mmCIF file of C-alpha atoms in Angstrom:
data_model
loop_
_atom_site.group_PDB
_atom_site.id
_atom_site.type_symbol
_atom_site.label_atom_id
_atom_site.label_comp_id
_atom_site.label_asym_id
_atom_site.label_seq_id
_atom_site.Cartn_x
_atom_site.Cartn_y
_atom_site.Cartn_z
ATOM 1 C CA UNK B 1 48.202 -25.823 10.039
ATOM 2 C CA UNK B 2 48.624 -25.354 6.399
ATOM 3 C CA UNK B 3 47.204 -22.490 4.222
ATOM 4 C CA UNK B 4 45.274 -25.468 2.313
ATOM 5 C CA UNK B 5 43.760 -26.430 5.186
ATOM 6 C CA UNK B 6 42.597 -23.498 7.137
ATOM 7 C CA UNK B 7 41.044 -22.283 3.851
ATOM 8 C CA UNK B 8 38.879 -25.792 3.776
ATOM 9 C CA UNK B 9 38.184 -25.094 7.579
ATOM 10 C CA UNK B 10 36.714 -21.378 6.446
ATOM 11 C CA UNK B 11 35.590 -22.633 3.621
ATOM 12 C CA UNK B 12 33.008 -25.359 5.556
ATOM 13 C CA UNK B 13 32.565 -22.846 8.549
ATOM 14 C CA UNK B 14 30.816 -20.795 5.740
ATOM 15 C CA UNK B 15 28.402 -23.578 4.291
ATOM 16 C CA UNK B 16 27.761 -24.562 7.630
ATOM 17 C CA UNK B 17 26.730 -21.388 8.130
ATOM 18 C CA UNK B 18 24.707 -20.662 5.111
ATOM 19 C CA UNK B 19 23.024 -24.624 5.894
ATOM 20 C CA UNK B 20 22.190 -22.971 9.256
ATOM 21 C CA UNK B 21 20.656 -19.447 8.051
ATOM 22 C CA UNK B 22 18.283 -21.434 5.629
ATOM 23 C CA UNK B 23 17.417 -24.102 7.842
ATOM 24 C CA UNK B 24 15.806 -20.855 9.628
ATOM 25 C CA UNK B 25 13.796 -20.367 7.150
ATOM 26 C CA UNK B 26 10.571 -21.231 6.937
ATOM 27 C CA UNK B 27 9.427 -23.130 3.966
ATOM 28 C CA UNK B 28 6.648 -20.883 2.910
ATOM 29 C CA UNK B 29 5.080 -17.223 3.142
ATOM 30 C CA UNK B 30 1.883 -15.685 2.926
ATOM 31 C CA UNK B 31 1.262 -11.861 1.990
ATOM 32 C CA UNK B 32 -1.931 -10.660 3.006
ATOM 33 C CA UNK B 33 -4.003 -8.592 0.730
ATOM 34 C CA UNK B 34 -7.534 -7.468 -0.416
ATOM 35 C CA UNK B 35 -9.706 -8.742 -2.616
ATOM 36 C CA UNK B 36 -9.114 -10.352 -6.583
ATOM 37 C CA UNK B 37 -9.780 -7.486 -8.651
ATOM 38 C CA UNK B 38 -8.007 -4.552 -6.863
ATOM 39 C CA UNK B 39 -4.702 -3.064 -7.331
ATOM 40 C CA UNK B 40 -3.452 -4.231 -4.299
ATOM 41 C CA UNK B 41 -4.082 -7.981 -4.994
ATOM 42 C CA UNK B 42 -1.975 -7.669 -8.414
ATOM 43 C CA UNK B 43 0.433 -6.386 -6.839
ATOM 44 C CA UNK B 44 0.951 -8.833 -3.883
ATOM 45 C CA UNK B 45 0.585 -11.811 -6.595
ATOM 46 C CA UNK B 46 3.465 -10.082 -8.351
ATOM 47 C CA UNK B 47 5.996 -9.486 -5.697
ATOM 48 C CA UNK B 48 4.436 -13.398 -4.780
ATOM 49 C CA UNK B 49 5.329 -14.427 -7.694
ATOM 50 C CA UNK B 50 9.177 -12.956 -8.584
ATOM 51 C CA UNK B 51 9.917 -13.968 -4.240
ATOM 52 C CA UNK B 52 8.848 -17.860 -5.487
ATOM 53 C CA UNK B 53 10.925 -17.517 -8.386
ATOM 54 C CA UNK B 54 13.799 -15.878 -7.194
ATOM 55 C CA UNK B 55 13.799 -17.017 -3.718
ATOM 56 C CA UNK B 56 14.057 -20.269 -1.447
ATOM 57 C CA UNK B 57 10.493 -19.329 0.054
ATOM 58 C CA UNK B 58 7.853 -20.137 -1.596
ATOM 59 C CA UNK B 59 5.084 -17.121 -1.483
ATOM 60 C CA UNK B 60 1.204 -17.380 -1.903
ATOM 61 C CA UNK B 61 -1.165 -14.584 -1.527
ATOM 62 C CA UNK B 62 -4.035 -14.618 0.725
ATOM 63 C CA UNK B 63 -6.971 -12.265 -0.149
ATOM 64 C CA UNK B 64 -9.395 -10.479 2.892
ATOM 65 C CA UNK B 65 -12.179 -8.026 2.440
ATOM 66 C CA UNK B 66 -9.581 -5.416 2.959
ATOM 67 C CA UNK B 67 -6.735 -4.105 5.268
ATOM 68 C CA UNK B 68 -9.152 -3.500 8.377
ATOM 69 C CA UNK B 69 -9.633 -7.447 8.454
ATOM 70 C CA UNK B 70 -6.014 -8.232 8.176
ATOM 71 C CA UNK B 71 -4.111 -5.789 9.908
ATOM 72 C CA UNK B 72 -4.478 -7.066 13.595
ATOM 73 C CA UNK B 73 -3.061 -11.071 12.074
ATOM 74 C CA UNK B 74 -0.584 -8.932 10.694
ATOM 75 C CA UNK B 75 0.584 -7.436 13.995
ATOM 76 C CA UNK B 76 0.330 -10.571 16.069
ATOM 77 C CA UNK B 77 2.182 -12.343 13.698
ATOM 78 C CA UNK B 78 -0.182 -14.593 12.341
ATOM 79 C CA UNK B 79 0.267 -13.189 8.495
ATOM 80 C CA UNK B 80 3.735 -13.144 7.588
ATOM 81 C CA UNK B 81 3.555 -9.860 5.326
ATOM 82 C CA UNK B 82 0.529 -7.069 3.906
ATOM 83 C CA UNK B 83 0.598 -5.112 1.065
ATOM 84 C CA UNK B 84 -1.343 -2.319 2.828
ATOM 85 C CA UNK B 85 -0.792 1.400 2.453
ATOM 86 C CA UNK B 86 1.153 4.310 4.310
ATOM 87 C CA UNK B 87 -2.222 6.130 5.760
ATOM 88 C CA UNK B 88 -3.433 3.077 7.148
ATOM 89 C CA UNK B 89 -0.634 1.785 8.740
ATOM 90 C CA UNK B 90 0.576 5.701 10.400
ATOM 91 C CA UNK B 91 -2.928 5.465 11.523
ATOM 92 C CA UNK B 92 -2.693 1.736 12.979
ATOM 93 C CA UNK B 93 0.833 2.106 14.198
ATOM 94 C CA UNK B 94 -0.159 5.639 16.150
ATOM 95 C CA UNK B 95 -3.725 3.950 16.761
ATOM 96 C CA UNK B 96 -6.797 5.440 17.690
ATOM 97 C CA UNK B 97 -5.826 7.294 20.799
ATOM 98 C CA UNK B 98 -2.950 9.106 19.340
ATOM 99 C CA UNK B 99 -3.690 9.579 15.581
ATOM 100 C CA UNK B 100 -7.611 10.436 13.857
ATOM 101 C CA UNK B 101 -7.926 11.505 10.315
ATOM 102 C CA UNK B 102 -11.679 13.248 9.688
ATOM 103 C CA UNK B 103 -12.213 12.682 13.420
ATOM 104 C CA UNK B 104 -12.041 9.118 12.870
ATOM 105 C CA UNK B 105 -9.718 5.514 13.152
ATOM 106 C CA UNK B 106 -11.458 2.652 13.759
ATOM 107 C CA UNK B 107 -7.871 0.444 13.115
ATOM 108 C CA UNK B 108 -7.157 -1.509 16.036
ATOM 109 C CA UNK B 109 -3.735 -0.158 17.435
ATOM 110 C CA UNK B 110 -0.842 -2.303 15.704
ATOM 111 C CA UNK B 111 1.855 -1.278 17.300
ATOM 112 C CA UNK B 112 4.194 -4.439 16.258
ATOM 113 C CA UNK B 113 3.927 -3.564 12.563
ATOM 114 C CA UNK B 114 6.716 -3.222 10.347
ATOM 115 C CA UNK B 115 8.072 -2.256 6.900
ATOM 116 C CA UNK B 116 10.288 -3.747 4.399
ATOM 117 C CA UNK B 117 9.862 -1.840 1.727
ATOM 118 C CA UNK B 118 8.245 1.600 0.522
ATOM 119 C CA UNK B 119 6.756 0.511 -3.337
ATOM 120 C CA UNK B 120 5.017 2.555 -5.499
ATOM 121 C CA UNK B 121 2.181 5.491 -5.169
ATOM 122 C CA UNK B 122 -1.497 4.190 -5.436
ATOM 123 C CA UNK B 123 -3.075 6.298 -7.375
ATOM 124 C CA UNK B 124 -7.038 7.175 -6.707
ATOM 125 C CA UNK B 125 -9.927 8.948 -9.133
ATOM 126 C CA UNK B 126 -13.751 9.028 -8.486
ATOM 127 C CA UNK B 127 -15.664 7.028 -10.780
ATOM 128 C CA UNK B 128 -18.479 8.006 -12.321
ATOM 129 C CA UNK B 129 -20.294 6.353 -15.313
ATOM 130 C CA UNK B 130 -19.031 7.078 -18.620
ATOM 131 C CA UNK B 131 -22.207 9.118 -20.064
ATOM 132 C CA UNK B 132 -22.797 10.823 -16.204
ATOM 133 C CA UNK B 133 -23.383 14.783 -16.771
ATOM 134 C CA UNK B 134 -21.142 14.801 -13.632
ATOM 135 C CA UNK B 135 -17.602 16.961 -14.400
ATOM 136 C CA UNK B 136 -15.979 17.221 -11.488
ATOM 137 C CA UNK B 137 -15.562 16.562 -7.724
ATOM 138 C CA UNK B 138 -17.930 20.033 -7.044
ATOM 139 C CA UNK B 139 -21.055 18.100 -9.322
ATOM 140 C CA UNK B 140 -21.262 15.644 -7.148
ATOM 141 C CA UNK B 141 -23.111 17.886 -4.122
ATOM 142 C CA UNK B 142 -26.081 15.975 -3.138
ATOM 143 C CA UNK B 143 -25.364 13.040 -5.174
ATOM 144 C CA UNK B 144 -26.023 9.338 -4.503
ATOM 145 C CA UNK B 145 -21.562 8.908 -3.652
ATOM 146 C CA UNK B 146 -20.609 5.212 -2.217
ATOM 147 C CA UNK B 147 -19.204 5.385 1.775
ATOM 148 C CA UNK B 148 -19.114 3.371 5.250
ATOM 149 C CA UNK B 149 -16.605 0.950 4.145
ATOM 150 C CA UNK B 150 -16.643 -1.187 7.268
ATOM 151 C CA UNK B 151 -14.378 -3.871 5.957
ATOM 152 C CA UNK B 152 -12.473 -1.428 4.059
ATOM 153 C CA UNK B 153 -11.263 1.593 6.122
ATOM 154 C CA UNK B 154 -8.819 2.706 3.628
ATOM 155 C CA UNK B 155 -11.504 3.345 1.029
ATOM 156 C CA UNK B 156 -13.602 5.618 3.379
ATOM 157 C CA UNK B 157 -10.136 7.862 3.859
ATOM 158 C CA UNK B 158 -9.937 7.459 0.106
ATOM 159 C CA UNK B 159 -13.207 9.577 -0.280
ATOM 160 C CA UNK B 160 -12.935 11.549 2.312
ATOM 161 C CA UNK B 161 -10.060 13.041 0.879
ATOM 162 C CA UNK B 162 -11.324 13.266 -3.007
ATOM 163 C CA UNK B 163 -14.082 15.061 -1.544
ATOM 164 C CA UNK B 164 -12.081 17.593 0.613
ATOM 165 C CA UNK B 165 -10.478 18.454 -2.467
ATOM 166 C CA UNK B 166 -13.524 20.184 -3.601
ATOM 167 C CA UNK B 167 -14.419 21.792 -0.163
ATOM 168 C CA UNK B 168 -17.150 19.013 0.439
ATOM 169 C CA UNK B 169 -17.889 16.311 3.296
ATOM 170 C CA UNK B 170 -19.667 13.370 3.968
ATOM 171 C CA UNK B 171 -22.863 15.769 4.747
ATOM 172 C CA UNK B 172 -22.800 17.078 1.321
ATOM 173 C CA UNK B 173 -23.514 13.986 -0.555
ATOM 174 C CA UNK B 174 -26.329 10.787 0.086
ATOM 175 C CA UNK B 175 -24.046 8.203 0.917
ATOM 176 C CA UNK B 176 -24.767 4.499 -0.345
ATOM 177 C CA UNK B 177 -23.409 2.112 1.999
ATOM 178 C CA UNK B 178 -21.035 -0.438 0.646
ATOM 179 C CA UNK B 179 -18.703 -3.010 2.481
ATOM 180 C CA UNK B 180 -15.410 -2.290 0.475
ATOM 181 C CA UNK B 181 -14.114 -1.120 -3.155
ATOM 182 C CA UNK B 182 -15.634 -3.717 -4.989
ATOM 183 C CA UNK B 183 -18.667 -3.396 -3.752
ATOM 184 C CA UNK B 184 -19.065 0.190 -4.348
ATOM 185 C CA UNK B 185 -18.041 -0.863 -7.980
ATOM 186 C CA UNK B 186 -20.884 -2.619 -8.385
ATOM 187 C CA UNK B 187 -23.203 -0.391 -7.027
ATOM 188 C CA UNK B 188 -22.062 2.045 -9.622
ATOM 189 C CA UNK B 189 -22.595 -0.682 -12.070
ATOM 190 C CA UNK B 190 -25.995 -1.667 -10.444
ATOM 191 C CA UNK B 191 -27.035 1.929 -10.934
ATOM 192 C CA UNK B 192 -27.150 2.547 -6.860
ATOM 193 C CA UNK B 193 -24.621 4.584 -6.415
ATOM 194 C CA UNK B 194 -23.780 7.869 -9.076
ATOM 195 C CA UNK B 195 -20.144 8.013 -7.741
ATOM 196 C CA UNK B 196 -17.470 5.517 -6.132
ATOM 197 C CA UNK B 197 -14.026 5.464 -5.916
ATOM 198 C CA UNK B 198 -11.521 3.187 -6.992
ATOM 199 C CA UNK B 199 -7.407 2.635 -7.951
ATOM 200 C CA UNK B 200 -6.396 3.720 -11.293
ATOM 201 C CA UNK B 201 -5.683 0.417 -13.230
ATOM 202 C CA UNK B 202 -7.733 -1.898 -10.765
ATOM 203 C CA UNK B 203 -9.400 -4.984 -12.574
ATOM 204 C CA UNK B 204 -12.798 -3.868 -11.315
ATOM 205 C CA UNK B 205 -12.807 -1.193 -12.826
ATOM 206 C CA UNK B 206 -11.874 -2.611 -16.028
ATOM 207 C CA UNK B 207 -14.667 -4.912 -15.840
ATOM 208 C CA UNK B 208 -16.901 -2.347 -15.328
ATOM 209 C CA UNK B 209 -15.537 -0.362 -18.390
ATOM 210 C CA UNK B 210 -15.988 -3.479 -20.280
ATOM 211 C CA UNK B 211 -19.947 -4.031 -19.119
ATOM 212 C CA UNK B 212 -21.447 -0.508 -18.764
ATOM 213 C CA UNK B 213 -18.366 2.012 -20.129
ATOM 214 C CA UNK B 214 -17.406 4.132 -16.990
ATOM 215 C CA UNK B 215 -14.825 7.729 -16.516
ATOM 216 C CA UNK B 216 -12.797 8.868 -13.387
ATOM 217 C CA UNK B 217 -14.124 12.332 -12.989
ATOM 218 C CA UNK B 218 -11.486 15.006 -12.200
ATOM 219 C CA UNK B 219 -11.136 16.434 -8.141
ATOM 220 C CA UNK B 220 -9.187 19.636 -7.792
ATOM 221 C CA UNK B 221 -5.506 19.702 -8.680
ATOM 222 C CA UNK B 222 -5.050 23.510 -7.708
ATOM 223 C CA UNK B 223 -2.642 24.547 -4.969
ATOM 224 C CA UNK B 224 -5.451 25.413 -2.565
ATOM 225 C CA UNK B 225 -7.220 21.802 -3.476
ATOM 226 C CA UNK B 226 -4.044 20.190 -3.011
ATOM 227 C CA UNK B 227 -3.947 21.649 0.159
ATOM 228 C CA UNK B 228 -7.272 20.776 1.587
ATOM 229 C CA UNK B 229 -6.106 16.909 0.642
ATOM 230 C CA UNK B 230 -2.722 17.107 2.643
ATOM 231 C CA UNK B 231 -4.459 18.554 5.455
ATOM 232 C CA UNK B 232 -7.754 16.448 5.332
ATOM 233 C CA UNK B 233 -5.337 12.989 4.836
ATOM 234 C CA UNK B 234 -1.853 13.498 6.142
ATOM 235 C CA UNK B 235 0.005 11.248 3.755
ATOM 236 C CA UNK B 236 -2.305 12.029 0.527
ATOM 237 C CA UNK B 237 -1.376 14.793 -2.385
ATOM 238 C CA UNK B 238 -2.982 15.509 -5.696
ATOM 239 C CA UNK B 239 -1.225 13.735 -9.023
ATOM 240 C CA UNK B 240 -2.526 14.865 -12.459
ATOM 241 C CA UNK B 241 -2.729 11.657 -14.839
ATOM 242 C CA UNK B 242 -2.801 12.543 -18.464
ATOM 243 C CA UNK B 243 -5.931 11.266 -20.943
ATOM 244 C CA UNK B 244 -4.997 7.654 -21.559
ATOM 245 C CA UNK B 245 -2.908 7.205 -18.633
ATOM 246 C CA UNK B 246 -5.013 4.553 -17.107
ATOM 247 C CA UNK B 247 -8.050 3.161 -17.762
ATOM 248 C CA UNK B 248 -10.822 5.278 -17.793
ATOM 249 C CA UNK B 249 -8.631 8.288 -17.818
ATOM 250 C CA UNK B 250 -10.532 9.969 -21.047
ATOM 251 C CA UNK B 251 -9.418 13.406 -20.280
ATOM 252 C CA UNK B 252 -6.611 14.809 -18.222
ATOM 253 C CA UNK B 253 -7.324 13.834 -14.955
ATOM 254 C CA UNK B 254 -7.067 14.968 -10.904
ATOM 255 C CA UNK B 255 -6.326 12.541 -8.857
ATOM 256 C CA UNK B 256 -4.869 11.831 -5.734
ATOM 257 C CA UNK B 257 -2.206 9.320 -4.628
ATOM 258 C CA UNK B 258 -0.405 7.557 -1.684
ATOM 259 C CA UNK B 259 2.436 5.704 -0.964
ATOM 260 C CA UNK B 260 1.862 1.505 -0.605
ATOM 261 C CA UNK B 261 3.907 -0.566 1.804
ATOM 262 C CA UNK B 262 5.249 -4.073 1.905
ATOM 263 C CA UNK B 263 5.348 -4.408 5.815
ATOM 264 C CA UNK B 264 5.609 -7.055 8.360
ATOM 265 C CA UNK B 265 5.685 -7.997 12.181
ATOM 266 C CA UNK B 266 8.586 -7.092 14.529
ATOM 267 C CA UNK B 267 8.902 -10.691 15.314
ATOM 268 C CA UNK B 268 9.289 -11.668 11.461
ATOM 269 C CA UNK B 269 13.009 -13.497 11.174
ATOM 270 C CA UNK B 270 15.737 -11.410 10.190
ATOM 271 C CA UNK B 271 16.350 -14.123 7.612
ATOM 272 C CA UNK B 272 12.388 -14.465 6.368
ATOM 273 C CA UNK B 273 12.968 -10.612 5.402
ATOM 274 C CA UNK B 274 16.422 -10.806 4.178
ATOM 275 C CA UNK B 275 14.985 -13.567 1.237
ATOM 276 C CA UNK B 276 12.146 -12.056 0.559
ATOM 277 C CA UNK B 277 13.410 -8.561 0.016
ATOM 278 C CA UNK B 278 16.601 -9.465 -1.971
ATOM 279 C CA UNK B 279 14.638 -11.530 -4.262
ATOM 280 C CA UNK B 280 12.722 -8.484 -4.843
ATOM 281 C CA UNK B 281 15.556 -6.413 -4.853
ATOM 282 C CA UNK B 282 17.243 -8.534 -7.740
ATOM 283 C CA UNK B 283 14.151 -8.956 -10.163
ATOM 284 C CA UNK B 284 12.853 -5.281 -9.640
ATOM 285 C CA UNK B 285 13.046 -5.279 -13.656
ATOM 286 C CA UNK B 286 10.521 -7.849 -13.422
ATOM 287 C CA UNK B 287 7.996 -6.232 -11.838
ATOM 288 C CA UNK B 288 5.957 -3.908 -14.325
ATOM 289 C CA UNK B 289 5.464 -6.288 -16.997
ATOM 290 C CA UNK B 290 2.878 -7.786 -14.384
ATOM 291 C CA UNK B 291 1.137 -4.791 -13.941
ATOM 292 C CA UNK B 292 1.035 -0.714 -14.546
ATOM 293 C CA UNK B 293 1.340 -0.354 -10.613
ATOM 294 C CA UNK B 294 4.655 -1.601 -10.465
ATOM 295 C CA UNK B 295 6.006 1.007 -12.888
ATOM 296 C CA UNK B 296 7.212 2.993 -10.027
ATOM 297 C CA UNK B 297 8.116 0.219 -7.802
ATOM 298 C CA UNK B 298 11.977 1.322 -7.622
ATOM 299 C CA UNK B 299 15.154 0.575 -5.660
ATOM 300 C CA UNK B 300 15.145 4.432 -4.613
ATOM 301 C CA UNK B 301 11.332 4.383 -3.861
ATOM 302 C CA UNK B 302 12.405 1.256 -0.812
ATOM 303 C CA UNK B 303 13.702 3.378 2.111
ATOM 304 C CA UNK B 304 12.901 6.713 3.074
ATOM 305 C CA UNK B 305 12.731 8.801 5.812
ATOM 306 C CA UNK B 306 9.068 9.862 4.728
ATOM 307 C CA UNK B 307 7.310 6.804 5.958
ATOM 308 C CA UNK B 308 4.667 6.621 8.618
ATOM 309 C CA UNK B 309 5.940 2.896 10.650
ATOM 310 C CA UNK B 310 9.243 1.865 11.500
ATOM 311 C CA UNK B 311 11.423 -0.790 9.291
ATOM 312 C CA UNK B 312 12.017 -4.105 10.039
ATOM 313 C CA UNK B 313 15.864 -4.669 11.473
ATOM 314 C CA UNK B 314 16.265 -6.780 8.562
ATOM 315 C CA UNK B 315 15.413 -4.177 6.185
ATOM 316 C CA UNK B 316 17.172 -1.434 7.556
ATOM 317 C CA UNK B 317 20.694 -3.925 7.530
ATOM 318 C CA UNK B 318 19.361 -4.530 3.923
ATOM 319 C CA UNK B 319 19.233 -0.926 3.059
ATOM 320 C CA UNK B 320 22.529 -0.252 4.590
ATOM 321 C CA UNK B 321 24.109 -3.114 3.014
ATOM 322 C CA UNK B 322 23.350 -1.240 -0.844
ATOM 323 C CA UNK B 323 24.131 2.121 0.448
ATOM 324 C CA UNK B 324 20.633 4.154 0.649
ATOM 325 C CA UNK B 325 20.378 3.975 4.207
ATOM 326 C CA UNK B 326 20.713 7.381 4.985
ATOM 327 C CA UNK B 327 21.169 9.309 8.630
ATOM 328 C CA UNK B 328 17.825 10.857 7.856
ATOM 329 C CA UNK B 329 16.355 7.586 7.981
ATOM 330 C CA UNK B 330 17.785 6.940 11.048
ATOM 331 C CA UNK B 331 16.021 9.820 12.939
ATOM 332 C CA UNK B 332 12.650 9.172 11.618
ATOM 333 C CA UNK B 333 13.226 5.601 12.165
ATOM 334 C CA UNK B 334 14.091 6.611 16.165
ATOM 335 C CA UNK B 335 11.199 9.160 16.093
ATOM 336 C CA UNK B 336 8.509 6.183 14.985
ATOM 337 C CA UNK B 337 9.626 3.644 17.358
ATOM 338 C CA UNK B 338 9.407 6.335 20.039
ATOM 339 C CA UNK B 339 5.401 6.745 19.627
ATOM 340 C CA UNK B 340 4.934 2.666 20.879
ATOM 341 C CA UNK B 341 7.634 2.636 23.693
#
């Protein structure tokens, strides 16, 4: 056989192959996410977006009322990907028999999660309204503070652990029953509520700057406050955002923060992830034009050893394939996939 024609021969094995890999493909994608107006929707309609763009899947976003609602489709497979967050999903992965934060997780056990990538922090304040005489998370003993958060677990945890900062509990404040973090926006709004809590940035929250002019109020960014957040919400720490960092922000700020995940199923196909991810992976740059919560969406930020769920296959090949795939990784990755044998 001639040099000519073996090349041809490789040369169709390889589109033949490539015909075959995206024939496995599905033609579309849906990322699971909660509700227009929060962080977390932006941010799935931007990596939607750039995947469409960039990718030979097209990607749509599907809204719920927040991760508790999605969480189980998620894990059976029935949503393709989440934008959902690292406490949640240690606490859904371990579930309820192995894991409890506050003495509570009511996530149903989701032990066929996984991620892709590791994105940015979210980034958390109370919320107050802009002329309360409230100045920080110890003013807010035996105030009227937003809580329950049925169809929004993550938001409950949220509060929980801007109130630990300050040495307080649940017991310490008259809590106003709201569904999720919208609702507890507008209970703030309505005048119900004195205190809520919300992402830095979210569109709620602008709105409600917009109508009635509203502050995040400051928790405790000391090393003992700090401390009663790690231990209160294993996964949280305290991040101090300067005056004008976010909207809202009028004066230097305490905060806390969290890492969000892009995860999956195990089931998901090796190539569904592969497409996805490198078209993320390629338009990165494109990212935080869309909105402030991507500004720390990074290559580095993607795999890391300090995650609370185990990667998809696909991503870790991914990951290994550019070179950050560490032996570090490895363990932890061994060490999660141990707790769901």
């Amino acid at each position: 056989m001639s040099s000519k024609n073996f090349a041809g021969i490789i040369l169709l094995l390889a589109v033949l192959l490539s015909q075959t890999a995206w024939a496995q493909l599905p033609k579309s994608a849906v990322i699971g996410t909660n509700t227009p107006g929060t962080v977390f929707y932006a941010l799935a309609s931007g990596l939607a977006k750039v995947a469409s763009e960039a990718g030979p899947v097209q990607t749509t976003v599907q809204p719920y009322s927040g991760t508790s609602t999605f969480i189980p489709l998620l894990n059976n497979g029935e949503l393709d990907f989440g934008i959902v967050n690292g406490v949640d999903m240690g606490m859904a992965y371990q579930g309820p028999k192995r894991l409890k934060v506050g003495g509570k997780n009511d996530f149903p056990h989701s032990p066929d999660t996984r991620l892709v990538m590791r994105g940015a922090p979210l980034i958390i304040g109370l919320l107050v309204k802009k002329d309360s005489p409230l100045k920080s998370v110890r003013d807010i003993k035996g105030k009227r503070v937003t809580g329950e958060y049925p169809a929004h677990q993550a938001v409950w945890f949220n509060m929980y652990g801007l109130l630990a900062s300050g040495g307080l509990t649940w017991k310490d404040v008259n809590v106003v029953p709201v569904p999720a973090v919208n609702d507890g926006v507008d209970a703030l709004v309505q005048g119900r509520a004195e205190v809520t809590a919300g992402a830095l940035n979210m569109a709620k929250i602008r709105e409600a700057d917009a109508s009635i002019g509203v502050r995040h109020l400051s928790i405790d960014c000391s090393p003992e406050g700090d401390k009663r957040v790690r231990q209160a919400v294993p996964g949280y720490y305290t991040r101090l955002i300067k005056a004008g960092g976010a909207v809202a922000v009028v004066e230097d700020t305490c905060t806390v923060a969290y890492d969000i995940y892009f995860a999956t199923h195990k089931a998901a196909s090796d190539q569904l992830v592969n497409a996805i991810l490198k078209a993320t992976w390629d338009n990165v740059d494109k990212l935080p034009p869309m909105h402030p919560g991507f500004k720390e969406w990074t290559r580095d930020r993607t795999a890391s050893a300090d995650v609370t769920m185990p990667y998809h296959p696909a991503a870790i090949k991914f990951y290994q394939e550019k070179g950050i795939w560490k032996k570090e990784m490895d363990q932890a990755q061994q060490k999660l996939l141990a707790l769901n044998p």
